[in-house]
Amino acid sequence: MTRFIFITGGVVSSLGKGLSSAALGALLQARGFKVRLRKLDPYLNVDPGTMSPYQHGEVYVTDDGAETDLDLGHYERYVGVAARRSDSVTTGRIYSTVIGRERRGEYLGATVQVIPHVTDAIKEFIQADLADEDFVLCEIGGTVGDIESLPFLEAIRQLGNELGRERVLFVHLTLVPWIASAGELKTKPTQHSAKELLGLGIQPDILLCRCERPIPPSARKKIALFCNLRESRVIPALDVDTIYAVPGAYHAEGFDREVCTHFGIAAPEPDLERWNEIVSRISKPEGRVTIAIVGKYTHLPDSYKSLAEAMTHGGIANNVGVDVDWIDSEVFEAEAEVLRQLDGVHGIIVPGGFGERGSEGKIAAARFARERRLPYFGICFGMQMAVIEAARHLAGLRGAGSTEFGPCDHPVVGLMTEWVRGNTLERRESEGDLGGTMRLGAYEAVLAPDSRVGEIYATTRISERHRHRYEVNIGYKQTLEATGMRFSGMSPDGMLPEIVELPDHPWFIGVQFHPELKSKPFDPHPLFASFVRAAVDQSRLV
Ligand code: GLN
């Protein structure tokens, strides 16, 4: 029997609902249950693929090629279950489904309305594509009180009735602010938020209260009283040093125990050994390395969420802490600036990116890493920039560039309009809609067995996630290989370069995919583990 846990948020946004959901999922999993996590987002975009990273942070890509909210990345990292397209639902997607049905006459002449047609569609999505999960945790994006999230809240209220309280639980995440001038914690915003939810017909079963200092028993009692809950159902969620300490902290406050009590299930205590282990590795590193990430959205760390996490995982694998220097590629297009900002770092990453702005700075970073023999990891756009750099400075193709930036003499990176996935030919229309037109999701690659990446992955066949329109132009393979750059990973049909490396360099690898999307704290991605290892070696040299 699948049970549903709905997580809503109140008072303010950015309280970390995604992490809270992921942490509860991890606790239930550690008790031996099979879990799945889903996100319902109230915006009208069909998916976040067309949203600017400035607005919405990273776009997380699933194996099945869905462009989703970054919270799905937290879910995967915490519970290790590969997220699917069906785990991400937006208002835009719901409405396009409903309108599609209406156009096909499927409503048989009925007046199509938010209740019941939109809410029915939401309920369908919530319950779709499930097998034998014990728990499905659904996070509702936005904050209670927003007009946009009303249909979602109405749909989960209905589900609470239809499935019964023995199969549905409502968790509400709120804020208990500390008012410095009064020297007090304030419970009123939480009371109001719970009241707002109750006004929509939802009595929260558990309140998760974010707070920067311990909530005294009197405040907890007050919240319980005013919000119509037992005290044990008011769970303090205090700030912790690392996000991977959240499951342990929630467990200590009885969160998972209260969930089990609500459903009347007697489950064994969770085994949190592996969580404790990674928390202790993160909090007691044996050394530190500094990695420069040279990108365009560096002042907004959410834009590179999975990358930042993958760096932490690489650190865990090597027992070191990784300090990241976020460097805006635009500000250091002048040579002197490159030297000043990159001096002393132990490795350089040029991450994924789009558009010409800042690209010369990224090319300069790749050159600096190549010439100084500093570990370089080029991810997607970062691989493309490294290839342009090699073409210009090693192969002497001065006009080398990417057609993403307009026509150029040597398009070493260009638009591919057709490619093969398994046995099928896929096409990209250059004039088509922008949404979902990239090479998206999991693709296999074949690695040269005697290459650096072959050694790192310890296999010759890999599957990694993609999200890009442009590809390294195979027409320049020979010219580039003649300079010493090796094409060590290719698509199975041999048409698309997936990995390039410089065998004569301590660690210089560019990958066309996004390995950061698959890295987990318990299972650091081999490329990140190896890259951080190389940075550690570098730190011993200087
Ligand atoms: N802009 C490049 C492309 O579309 C790279 C994309 C990325 O880094 N994700 O191919």
Coordinates of C-alpha atoms and ligand atoms in Angstrom, one line a residue:
M1 CA 0.0 0.0 0.0
T2 CA 1.5 3.3 -1.1
R3 CA 1.2 6.2 1.4
F4 CA 1.4 9.8 0.4
I5 CA 3.2 12.5 2.4
F6 CA 2.6 16.1 1.3
I7 CA 5.1 18.7 2.3
T8 CA 3.9 22.4 2.1
G9 CA 5.8 25.5 3.1
G10 CA 4.6 28.6 5.0
V11 CA 5.7 32.0 6.1
V12 CA 8.5 32.6 3.6
S13 CA 10.1 30.8 0.7
S14 CA 13.6 29.4 0.8
L15 CA 13.2 27.4 4.0
G16 CA 14.5 24.3 2.3
K17 CA 11.4 22.3 1.7
G18 CA 13.3 20.3 -0.9
L19 CA 16.0 19.3 1.5
S20 CA 13.4 18.6 4.3
S21 CA 11.5 16.3 1.9
A22 CA 14.7 14.6 0.8
A23 CA 15.8 14.1 4.4
L24 CA 12.5 12.6 5.4
G25 CA 12.7 10.3 2.4
A26 CA 16.2 9.2 3.5
L27 CA 15.0 8.5 7.0
L28 CA 12.1 6.4 5.8
Q29 CA 14.5 4.6 3.4
A30 CA 16.9 3.9 6.3
R31 CA 13.9 2.3 8.1
G32 CA 13.7 -0.1 5.2
F33 CA 10.9 1.5 3.2
K34 CA 10.8 2.0 -0.6
V35 CA 10.4 5.7 -1.2
R36 CA 9.8 8.0 -4.2
L37 CA 10.0 11.8 -4.1
R38 CA 8.0 14.2 -6.3
K39 CA 7.8 17.9 -6.8
L40 CA 4.7 19.8 -7.8
D41 CA 5.5 23.3 -9.0
P42 CA 2.9 26.0 -9.2
Y43 CA 4.4 28.1 -12.1
L44 CA 3.0 28.2 -15.6
N45 CA 6.2 27.0 -17.4
V46 CA 5.7 23.5 -18.7
D47 CA 9.2 22.8 -17.2
P48 CA 12.0 24.9 -15.9
G49 CA 14.1 24.2 -19.1
T50 CA 13.4 27.6 -20.6
M51 CA 13.9 29.6 -17.3
S52 CA 17.0 31.6 -16.7
P53 CA 19.3 30.2 -14.0
Y54 CA 19.1 33.7 -12.5
Q55 CA 15.4 33.0 -11.8
H56 CA 15.3 29.4 -11.0
G57 CA 18.7 28.0 -10.3
E58 CA 20.0 24.9 -11.9
V59 CA 17.9 22.9 -14.3
Y60 CA 18.2 19.3 -13.1
V61 CA 18.1 16.6 -15.9
T62 CA 16.8 13.1 -15.3
D63 CA 17.9 9.9 -17.2
D64 CA 14.7 10.0 -19.2
G65 CA 15.5 13.5 -20.4
A66 CA 13.2 15.7 -18.3
E67 CA 14.3 19.2 -17.4
T68 CA 13.3 19.6 -13.8
D69 CA 13.5 21.6 -10.6
L70 CA 16.8 21.4 -8.7
D71 CA 15.1 19.8 -5.8
L72 CA 14.9 16.6 -7.7
G73 CA 18.7 16.7 -7.5
H74 CA 18.5 16.7 -3.7
Y75 CA 16.0 13.8 -3.8
E76 CA 18.4 11.7 -5.9
R77 CA 21.4 12.6 -3.8
Y78 CA 19.7 11.7 -0.6
V79 CA 17.8 8.5 -1.5
G80 CA 19.7 7.3 -4.6
V81 CA 16.5 6.6 -6.6
A82 CA 16.9 7.9 -10.1
A83 CA 14.2 10.6 -10.6
R84 CA 11.9 10.4 -13.6
R85 CA 9.9 12.8 -15.8
S86 CA 6.8 11.7 -13.8
D87 CA 8.4 13.1 -10.6
S88 CA 8.2 16.6 -11.7
V89 CA 4.8 18.3 -12.4
T90 CA 4.1 22.0 -13.0
T91 CA 0.9 24.0 -13.4
G92 CA 2.0 24.5 -17.0
R93 CA 2.1 20.8 -17.6
I94 CA -1.2 20.2 -15.9
Y95 CA -2.9 22.9 -17.9
S96 CA -1.5 21.7 -21.2
T97 CA -2.8 18.2 -20.4
V98 CA -6.2 19.5 -19.5
I99 CA -6.4 21.9 -22.5
G100 CA -5.2 19.1 -24.8
R101 CA -8.1 16.8 -23.5
E102 CA -10.6 19.6 -23.9
R103 CA -9.5 20.2 -27.6
R104 CA -9.9 16.5 -28.3
G105 CA -13.4 16.6 -26.9
E106 CA -12.5 14.2 -24.1
Y107 CA -14.6 16.1 -21.5
L108 CA -17.8 15.3 -23.6
G109 CA -19.1 18.8 -23.7
A110 CA -18.6 19.6 -20.0
T111 CA -17.6 23.1 -18.8
V112 CA -13.9 22.6 -18.0
Q113 CA -13.1 24.0 -14.6
V114 CA -10.3 24.2 -12.0
I115 CA -12.4 21.9 -9.7
P116 CA -12.8 19.1 -10.7
H117 CA -10.9 19.0 -14.0
V118 CA -7.6 20.6 -13.0
T119 CA -7.6 19.1 -9.6
D120 CA -8.4 15.7 -11.1
A121 CA -5.4 16.0 -13.4
I122 CA -3.2 16.9 -10.4
K123 CA -4.4 13.9 -8.5
E124 CA -3.7 11.7 -11.5
F125 CA -0.1 13.0 -11.8
I126 CA 0.5 12.5 -8.1
Q127 CA -0.6 8.8 -8.4
A128 CA 0.9 8.0 -11.8
D129 CA 3.8 5.8 -12.6
L130 CA 4.1 4.2 -9.3
A131 CA 4.9 0.6 -8.6
D132 CA 5.3 -0.8 -5.1
E133 CA 6.5 2.3 -3.2
D134 CA 5.7 2.4 0.5
F135 CA 5.9 6.1 0.6
V136 CA 5.6 8.9 -2.0
L137 CA 6.7 12.2 -0.7
C138 CA 5.3 15.2 -2.7
E139 CA 6.7 18.6 -2.2
I140 CA 4.4 21.4 -3.1
G141 CA 6.4 24.4 -4.4
G142 CA 5.7 27.9 -3.4
T143 CA 4.3 29.2 -0.1
V144 CA 0.9 28.6 1.4
G145 CA -1.2 31.7 0.7
D146 CA 0.0 32.1 -2.9
I147 CA -2.8 32.2 -5.4
E148 CA -0.9 29.9 -7.8
S149 CA -0.6 27.0 -5.4
L150 CA -4.4 26.9 -4.6
P151 CA -5.3 24.1 -7.1
F152 CA -2.5 21.9 -5.8
L153 CA -3.6 22.4 -2.1
E154 CA -7.2 21.7 -3.1
A155 CA -6.1 18.5 -4.9
I156 CA -4.1 17.2 -1.9
R157 CA -7.0 18.1 0.4
Q158 CA -9.2 15.9 -1.7
L159 CA -6.7 13.1 -1.8
G160 CA -6.6 13.2 2.0
N161 CA -10.3 12.6 2.0
E162 CA -10.4 10.0 -0.7
L163 CA -7.4 7.9 0.5
G164 CA -8.1 8.4 4.1
R165 CA -5.9 9.7 6.8
E166 CA -4.2 6.2 7.1
R167 CA -2.7 6.8 3.7
V168 CA -2.1 10.5 3.7
L169 CA 0.0 12.8 5.9
F170 CA 0.4 16.6 5.7
V171 CA 3.8 18.1 6.8
H172 CA 4.0 21.9 6.9
L173 CA 7.4 23.6 7.1
T174 CA 7.4 27.0 8.7
L175 CA 9.7 29.6 10.2
V176 CA 10.1 30.5 13.9
P177 CA 12.1 33.7 13.6
W178 CA 14.4 35.0 16.3
I179 CA 13.7 38.7 17.0
A180 CA 17.0 40.1 18.2
S181 CA 15.6 43.4 19.6
A182 CA 13.0 41.5 21.7
G183 CA 15.4 38.7 22.5
E184 CA 12.6 36.2 21.6
L185 CA 11.5 33.5 19.2
K186 CA 8.2 34.3 17.6
T187 CA 5.6 31.6 17.0
K188 CA 2.9 33.9 15.5
P189 CA 4.0 33.5 11.8
T190 CA 3.7 29.7 12.3
Q191 CA 0.3 30.0 13.9
H192 CA -0.9 32.1 11.0
S193 CA 0.5 29.8 8.4
A194 CA -1.1 26.8 10.0
K195 CA -4.4 28.7 10.1
E196 CA -4.1 29.6 6.5
L197 CA -3.7 26.0 5.6
L198 CA -6.6 25.0 7.8
G199 CA -8.7 27.6 6.0
L200 CA -8.1 25.6 2.9
G201 CA -9.2 22.4 4.6
I202 CA -5.9 21.0 5.5
Q203 CA -5.0 20.3 9.1
P204 CA -1.2 19.8 9.2
D205 CA -0.3 16.6 10.9
I206 CA 3.3 17.6 11.6
L207 CA 4.9 21.0 11.8
L208 CA 8.5 21.3 10.9
C209 CA 9.8 24.5 12.4
R210 CA 13.0 26.1 10.9
C211 CA 14.7 28.1 13.5
E212 CA 18.2 29.5 14.1
R213 CA 18.3 28.6 17.8
P214 CA 16.7 25.9 20.0
I215 CA 13.0 26.2 20.4
P216 CA 12.2 26.2 24.2
P217 CA 9.5 23.8 25.5
S218 CA 7.2 26.7 26.2
A219 CA 7.2 27.9 22.6
R220 CA 6.8 24.3 21.3
K221 CA 3.8 23.9 23.6
K222 CA 2.3 27.2 22.4
I223 CA 2.7 26.2 18.7
A224 CA 1.1 22.8 19.4
L225 CA -1.8 24.4 21.3
F226 CA -2.6 27.0 18.7
C227 CA -2.1 24.8 15.7
N228 CA -4.1 21.9 17.0
L229 CA -1.3 19.3 17.3
R230 CA 0.3 17.2 19.9
E231 CA 3.6 18.7 21.1
S232 CA 5.6 15.7 19.7
R233 CA 4.4 16.7 16.3
V234 CA 6.1 20.1 16.4
I235 CA 9.5 19.2 15.2
P236 CA 12.3 21.8 15.5
A237 CA 14.5 22.0 12.4
L238 CA 17.6 23.9 13.5
D239 CA 20.3 25.1 11.2
V240 CA 23.1 22.5 10.8
D241 CA 26.7 22.8 9.5
T242 CA 26.3 20.5 6.5
I243 CA 23.1 19.6 4.6
Y244 CA 24.0 16.0 5.1
A245 CA 23.5 16.4 8.8
V246 CA 19.8 17.1 8.3
P247 CA 18.5 13.5 8.3
G248 CA 20.3 12.8 11.6
A249 CA 19.1 16.0 13.2
Y250 CA 15.4 15.3 12.2
H251 CA 15.7 11.8 13.5
A252 CA 16.9 13.1 16.8
E253 CA 13.8 15.3 17.0
G254 CA 11.5 12.4 16.3
F255 CA 10.4 13.3 12.8
D256 CA 10.4 9.8 11.3
R257 CA 9.0 8.3 14.5
E258 CA 6.0 10.6 14.3
V259 CA 5.4 9.8 10.7
C260 CA 5.4 6.1 11.5
T261 CA 3.1 6.7 14.4
H262 CA 0.7 8.6 12.3
F263 CA 0.4 5.7 9.8
G264 CA 0.3 3.2 12.7
I265 CA 3.3 1.3 11.4
A266 CA 5.8 -0.3 13.6
A267 CA 9.1 0.0 11.8
P268 CA 12.6 -0.7 12.9
E269 CA 14.8 2.2 13.9
P270 CA 16.6 3.7 11.0
D271 CA 20.2 2.7 10.3
L272 CA 21.9 6.0 10.0
E273 CA 25.5 4.7 10.1
R274 CA 26.3 5.8 6.6
W275 CA 24.9 9.3 7.2
N276 CA 27.0 9.7 10.4
E277 CA 30.0 8.5 8.4
I278 CA 29.7 11.2 5.7
V279 CA 29.0 13.9 8.2
S280 CA 32.1 13.1 10.1
R281 CA 34.2 13.0 7.0
I282 CA 32.8 16.4 6.0
S283 CA 33.4 17.9 9.4
K284 CA 36.8 16.5 10.0
P285 CA 38.7 16.7 6.7
E286 CA 42.4 15.7 6.7
G287 CA 43.3 18.6 4.4
R288 CA 41.8 21.3 2.1
V289 CA 42.0 22.1 -1.6
T290 CA 40.8 25.1 -3.5
I291 CA 39.0 24.7 -6.8
A292 CA 38.2 27.7 -9.0
I293 CA 34.9 27.4 -10.8
V294 CA 34.9 29.8 -13.7
G295 CA 31.4 30.5 -14.9
K296 CA 28.8 33.0 -15.7
Y297 CA 26.2 32.5 -12.9
T298 CA 28.8 32.4 -10.1
H299 CA 27.1 34.9 -7.8
L300 CA 24.1 32.6 -7.6
P301 CA 25.3 29.3 -6.2
D302 CA 21.9 27.7 -6.8
S303 CA 22.7 27.8 -10.5
Y304 CA 25.5 25.2 -9.9
K305 CA 23.8 23.3 -7.1
S306 CA 24.7 19.8 -8.3
L307 CA 28.2 20.8 -9.2
A308 CA 28.8 22.3 -5.7
E309 CA 27.5 19.0 -4.2
A310 CA 29.6 16.9 -6.5
M311 CA 32.7 18.8 -5.3
T312 CA 31.8 18.0 -1.7
H313 CA 31.4 14.3 -2.7
G314 CA 34.8 14.4 -4.4
G315 CA 36.2 15.8 -1.1
I316 CA 34.4 13.0 0.8
A317 CA 36.1 10.4 -1.4
N318 CA 39.5 11.9 -0.6
N319 CA 38.9 12.9 3.0
V320 CA 39.5 16.6 2.2
G321 CA 37.5 19.7 2.3
V322 CA 37.0 21.5 -1.0
D323 CA 36.9 25.3 -1.0
V324 CA 35.3 26.7 -4.1
D325 CA 36.4 30.0 -5.5
W326 CA 33.5 31.1 -7.7
I327 CA 35.0 33.3 -10.4
D328 CA 32.9 35.3 -12.9
S329 CA 34.4 34.5 -16.3
E330 CA 33.4 37.9 -17.6
V331 CA 35.6 39.9 -15.3
F332 CA 38.8 38.2 -16.1
E333 CA 39.0 38.2 -19.8
A334 CA 42.2 40.3 -19.5
E335 CA 45.3 38.1 -19.2
A336 CA 46.6 39.8 -16.0
E337 CA 43.3 39.2 -14.3
V338 CA 43.4 35.5 -15.1
L339 CA 46.8 35.2 -13.5
R340 CA 45.7 37.1 -10.4
Q341 CA 42.5 35.2 -9.8
L342 CA 43.7 31.7 -10.6
D343 CA 47.0 32.0 -8.8
G344 CA 47.3 29.4 -6.1
V345 CA 44.2 27.4 -6.9
H346 CA 44.6 23.6 -7.1
G347 CA 42.3 22.9 -9.9
I348 CA 39.9 24.7 -12.4
I349 CA 36.4 23.8 -13.5
V350 CA 34.6 25.4 -16.3
P351 CA 31.0 24.3 -15.9
G352 CA 28.0 24.2 -18.2
G353 CA 26.9 27.4 -19.7
F354 CA 25.2 29.1 -22.6
G355 CA 25.9 32.1 -24.9
E356 CA 29.0 34.0 -25.9
R357 CA 29.1 36.4 -22.9
G358 CA 32.1 35.4 -20.7
S359 CA 33.2 32.7 -23.1
E360 CA 36.6 34.3 -23.7
G361 CA 37.3 34.2 -20.0
K362 CA 36.5 30.5 -19.9
I363 CA 38.8 29.9 -22.9
A364 CA 41.5 31.8 -21.0
A365 CA 41.0 29.6 -17.9
A366 CA 41.4 26.5 -20.0
R367 CA 44.6 27.8 -21.5
F368 CA 45.9 28.8 -18.1
A369 CA 45.2 25.3 -16.8
R370 CA 46.8 23.6 -19.8
E371 CA 49.9 25.7 -19.8
R372 CA 50.4 25.7 -16.0
R373 CA 49.6 22.0 -15.8
L374 CA 46.8 22.6 -13.3
P375 CA 44.0 20.0 -13.1
Y376 CA 41.3 21.1 -15.5
F377 CA 37.8 19.7 -15.6
G378 CA 35.6 21.1 -18.5
I379 CA 31.9 20.2 -18.2
C380 CA 29.7 20.5 -21.3
F381 CA 30.4 24.1 -22.3
G382 CA 33.7 23.8 -20.4
M383 CA 34.7 20.9 -22.7
Q384 CA 33.7 23.0 -25.8
M385 CA 35.8 25.9 -24.5
A386 CA 38.8 23.7 -24.0
V387 CA 38.5 22.4 -27.5
I388 CA 38.3 25.9 -28.9
E389 CA 41.4 26.8 -26.9
A390 CA 43.3 23.8 -28.2
A391 CA 42.2 24.5 -31.8
R392 CA 43.3 28.2 -31.5
H393 CA 46.6 27.8 -29.6
L394 CA 47.8 24.2 -30.4
A395 CA 46.4 23.7 -33.9
G396 CA 46.9 27.3 -34.9
L397 CA 43.3 27.7 -36.1
R398 CA 43.0 31.3 -35.1
G399 CA 39.4 31.6 -36.2
A400 CA 38.2 28.6 -34.2
G401 CA 34.9 29.0 -32.3
S402 CA 31.5 27.7 -31.7
T403 CA 28.5 28.4 -34.0
E404 CA 26.6 29.1 -30.8
F405 CA 28.3 32.6 -31.0
G406 CA 27.6 33.1 -34.7
P407 CA 29.5 32.1 -37.9
C408 CA 33.3 31.6 -37.6
D409 CA 36.2 30.4 -39.7
H410 CA 36.6 27.1 -37.9
P411 CA 33.4 25.9 -36.2
V412 CA 35.1 23.3 -34.0
V413 CA 31.9 23.3 -32.0
G414 CA 28.7 23.3 -34.0
L415 CA 25.0 22.4 -34.1
M416 CA 24.2 18.8 -34.8
T417 CA 20.7 18.3 -36.1
E418 CA 20.6 14.5 -35.9
W419 CA 22.0 11.9 -33.6
V420 CA 21.4 8.3 -32.6
R421 CA 20.0 7.1 -29.3
G422 CA 20.0 3.3 -29.1
N423 CA 18.6 2.2 -32.4
T424 CA 16.6 5.3 -33.1
L425 CA 17.5 8.5 -35.0
E426 CA 16.6 11.7 -33.1
R427 CA 16.3 15.1 -34.7
R428 CA 16.6 18.6 -33.5
E429 CA 14.8 21.3 -35.5
S430 CA 17.0 24.4 -35.5
E431 CA 13.9 26.6 -35.9
G432 CA 11.6 24.7 -33.5
D433 CA 10.3 25.6 -30.1
L434 CA 13.1 26.3 -27.5
G435 CA 11.7 24.0 -24.8
G436 CA 13.0 20.4 -24.8
T437 CA 15.0 20.8 -28.0
M438 CA 18.4 19.9 -26.7
R439 CA 20.1 16.5 -26.5
L440 CA 18.7 15.7 -23.2
G441 CA 19.0 12.8 -20.7
A442 CA 21.0 9.7 -20.5
Y443 CA 23.2 8.7 -23.5
E444 CA 25.8 6.0 -23.6
A445 CA 29.5 6.6 -24.5
V446 CA 32.3 4.2 -25.3
L447 CA 35.7 4.9 -23.7
A448 CA 39.1 4.1 -25.0
P449 CA 40.3 1.3 -22.7
D450 CA 43.9 2.7 -22.3
S451 CA 42.8 6.3 -21.7
R452 CA 42.7 8.3 -18.5
V453 CA 38.9 8.2 -18.4
G454 CA 38.9 4.5 -19.1
E455 CA 41.0 4.1 -16.0
I456 CA 38.9 6.5 -13.9
Y457 CA 35.6 4.8 -14.7
A458 CA 37.2 1.3 -14.7
T459 CA 34.9 0.4 -17.6
T460 CA 34.6 1.1 -21.3
R461 CA 30.9 1.8 -21.5
I462 CA 29.2 4.5 -19.5
S463 CA 25.9 6.3 -19.4
E464 CA 25.7 10.0 -18.5
R465 CA 23.2 12.8 -18.7
H466 CA 23.2 15.5 -21.3
R467 CA 21.7 18.9 -21.8
H468 CA 23.1 20.8 -24.8
R469 CA 22.5 21.9 -28.4
Y470 CA 26.0 22.0 -29.7
E471 CA 28.6 19.3 -30.1
V472 CA 32.4 19.2 -30.7
N473 CA 32.7 19.0 -34.5
I474 CA 34.0 15.5 -35.5
G475 CA 35.4 17.1 -38.7
Y476 CA 38.2 18.6 -36.6
K477 CA 39.0 15.4 -34.7
Q478 CA 42.2 14.5 -36.7
T479 CA 43.5 18.1 -36.6
L480 CA 43.0 18.2 -32.8
E481 CA 44.4 14.8 -32.2
A482 CA 47.5 15.8 -34.1
T483 CA 48.1 18.4 -31.4
G484 CA 48.0 15.8 -28.6
M485 CA 44.3 16.1 -27.6
R486 CA 42.8 12.7 -27.3
F487 CA 39.1 11.9 -28.1
S488 CA 38.9 9.2 -25.5
G489 CA 35.1 8.9 -25.2
M490 CA 32.7 8.8 -28.2
S491 CA 29.0 8.1 -28.8
P492 CA 28.5 4.4 -29.6
D493 CA 28.1 5.2 -33.4
G494 CA 31.4 7.1 -33.2
M495 CA 29.9 10.3 -34.4
L496 CA 29.7 12.5 -31.3
P497 CA 32.8 13.3 -29.2
E498 CA 31.8 12.8 -25.6
I499 CA 35.2 13.2 -23.8
V500 CA 38.5 14.8 -24.7
E501 CA 41.6 14.6 -22.6
L502 CA 45.3 15.6 -22.7
P503 CA 47.4 12.5 -22.0
D504 CA 50.5 14.6 -21.4
H505 CA 48.9 16.7 -18.7
P506 CA 48.5 15.8 -15.0
W507 CA 44.7 16.0 -15.3
F508 CA 42.9 17.7 -18.2
I509 CA 39.5 16.3 -19.1
G510 CA 36.5 17.7 -20.9
V511 CA 33.2 15.9 -21.0
Q512 CA 30.2 16.8 -23.1
F513 CA 27.8 15.5 -20.4
H514 CA 27.0 16.5 -16.8
P515 CA 28.6 14.0 -14.4
E516 CA 27.6 16.2 -11.4
L517 CA 24.0 15.2 -11.9
K518 CA 24.8 11.6 -10.9
S519 CA 27.2 12.2 -8.0
K520 CA 26.0 11.1 -4.6
P521 CA 27.5 11.6 -1.1
F522 CA 27.6 7.8 -0.7
D523 CA 28.8 7.2 -4.2
P524 CA 31.0 10.1 -5.3
H525 CA 31.2 10.4 -9.1
P526 CA 34.5 8.8 -10.2
L527 CA 35.4 11.9 -12.3
F528 CA 35.0 14.2 -9.3
A529 CA 36.8 11.8 -7.0
S530 CA 39.7 11.6 -9.4
F531 CA 39.7 15.4 -10.1
V532 CA 39.8 16.2 -6.4
R533 CA 42.6 13.6 -6.0
A534 CA 44.5 15.4 -8.7
A535 CA 43.9 18.7 -6.9
V536 CA 45.3 17.2 -3.7
D537 CA 48.4 16.1 -5.6
Q538 CA 48.7 19.6 -7.0
S539 CA 48.4 21.1 -3.5
R540 CA 51.4 19.1 -2.4
L541 CA 53.5 20.5 -5.2
V542 CA 53.0 24.2 -4.3
Ligands
GLN1 N1 25.8 26.0 -24.7 C1 26.3 24.7 -25.0 C2 25.4 23.9 -25.8 O1 24.2 24.2 -25.9 C3 26.6 24.0 -23.7 C4 25.4 23.7 -22.8 C5 25.8 23.3 -21.4 O2 26.9 23.5 -21.0 N2 24.9 22.6 -20.8 O3 25.8 23.0 -26.4

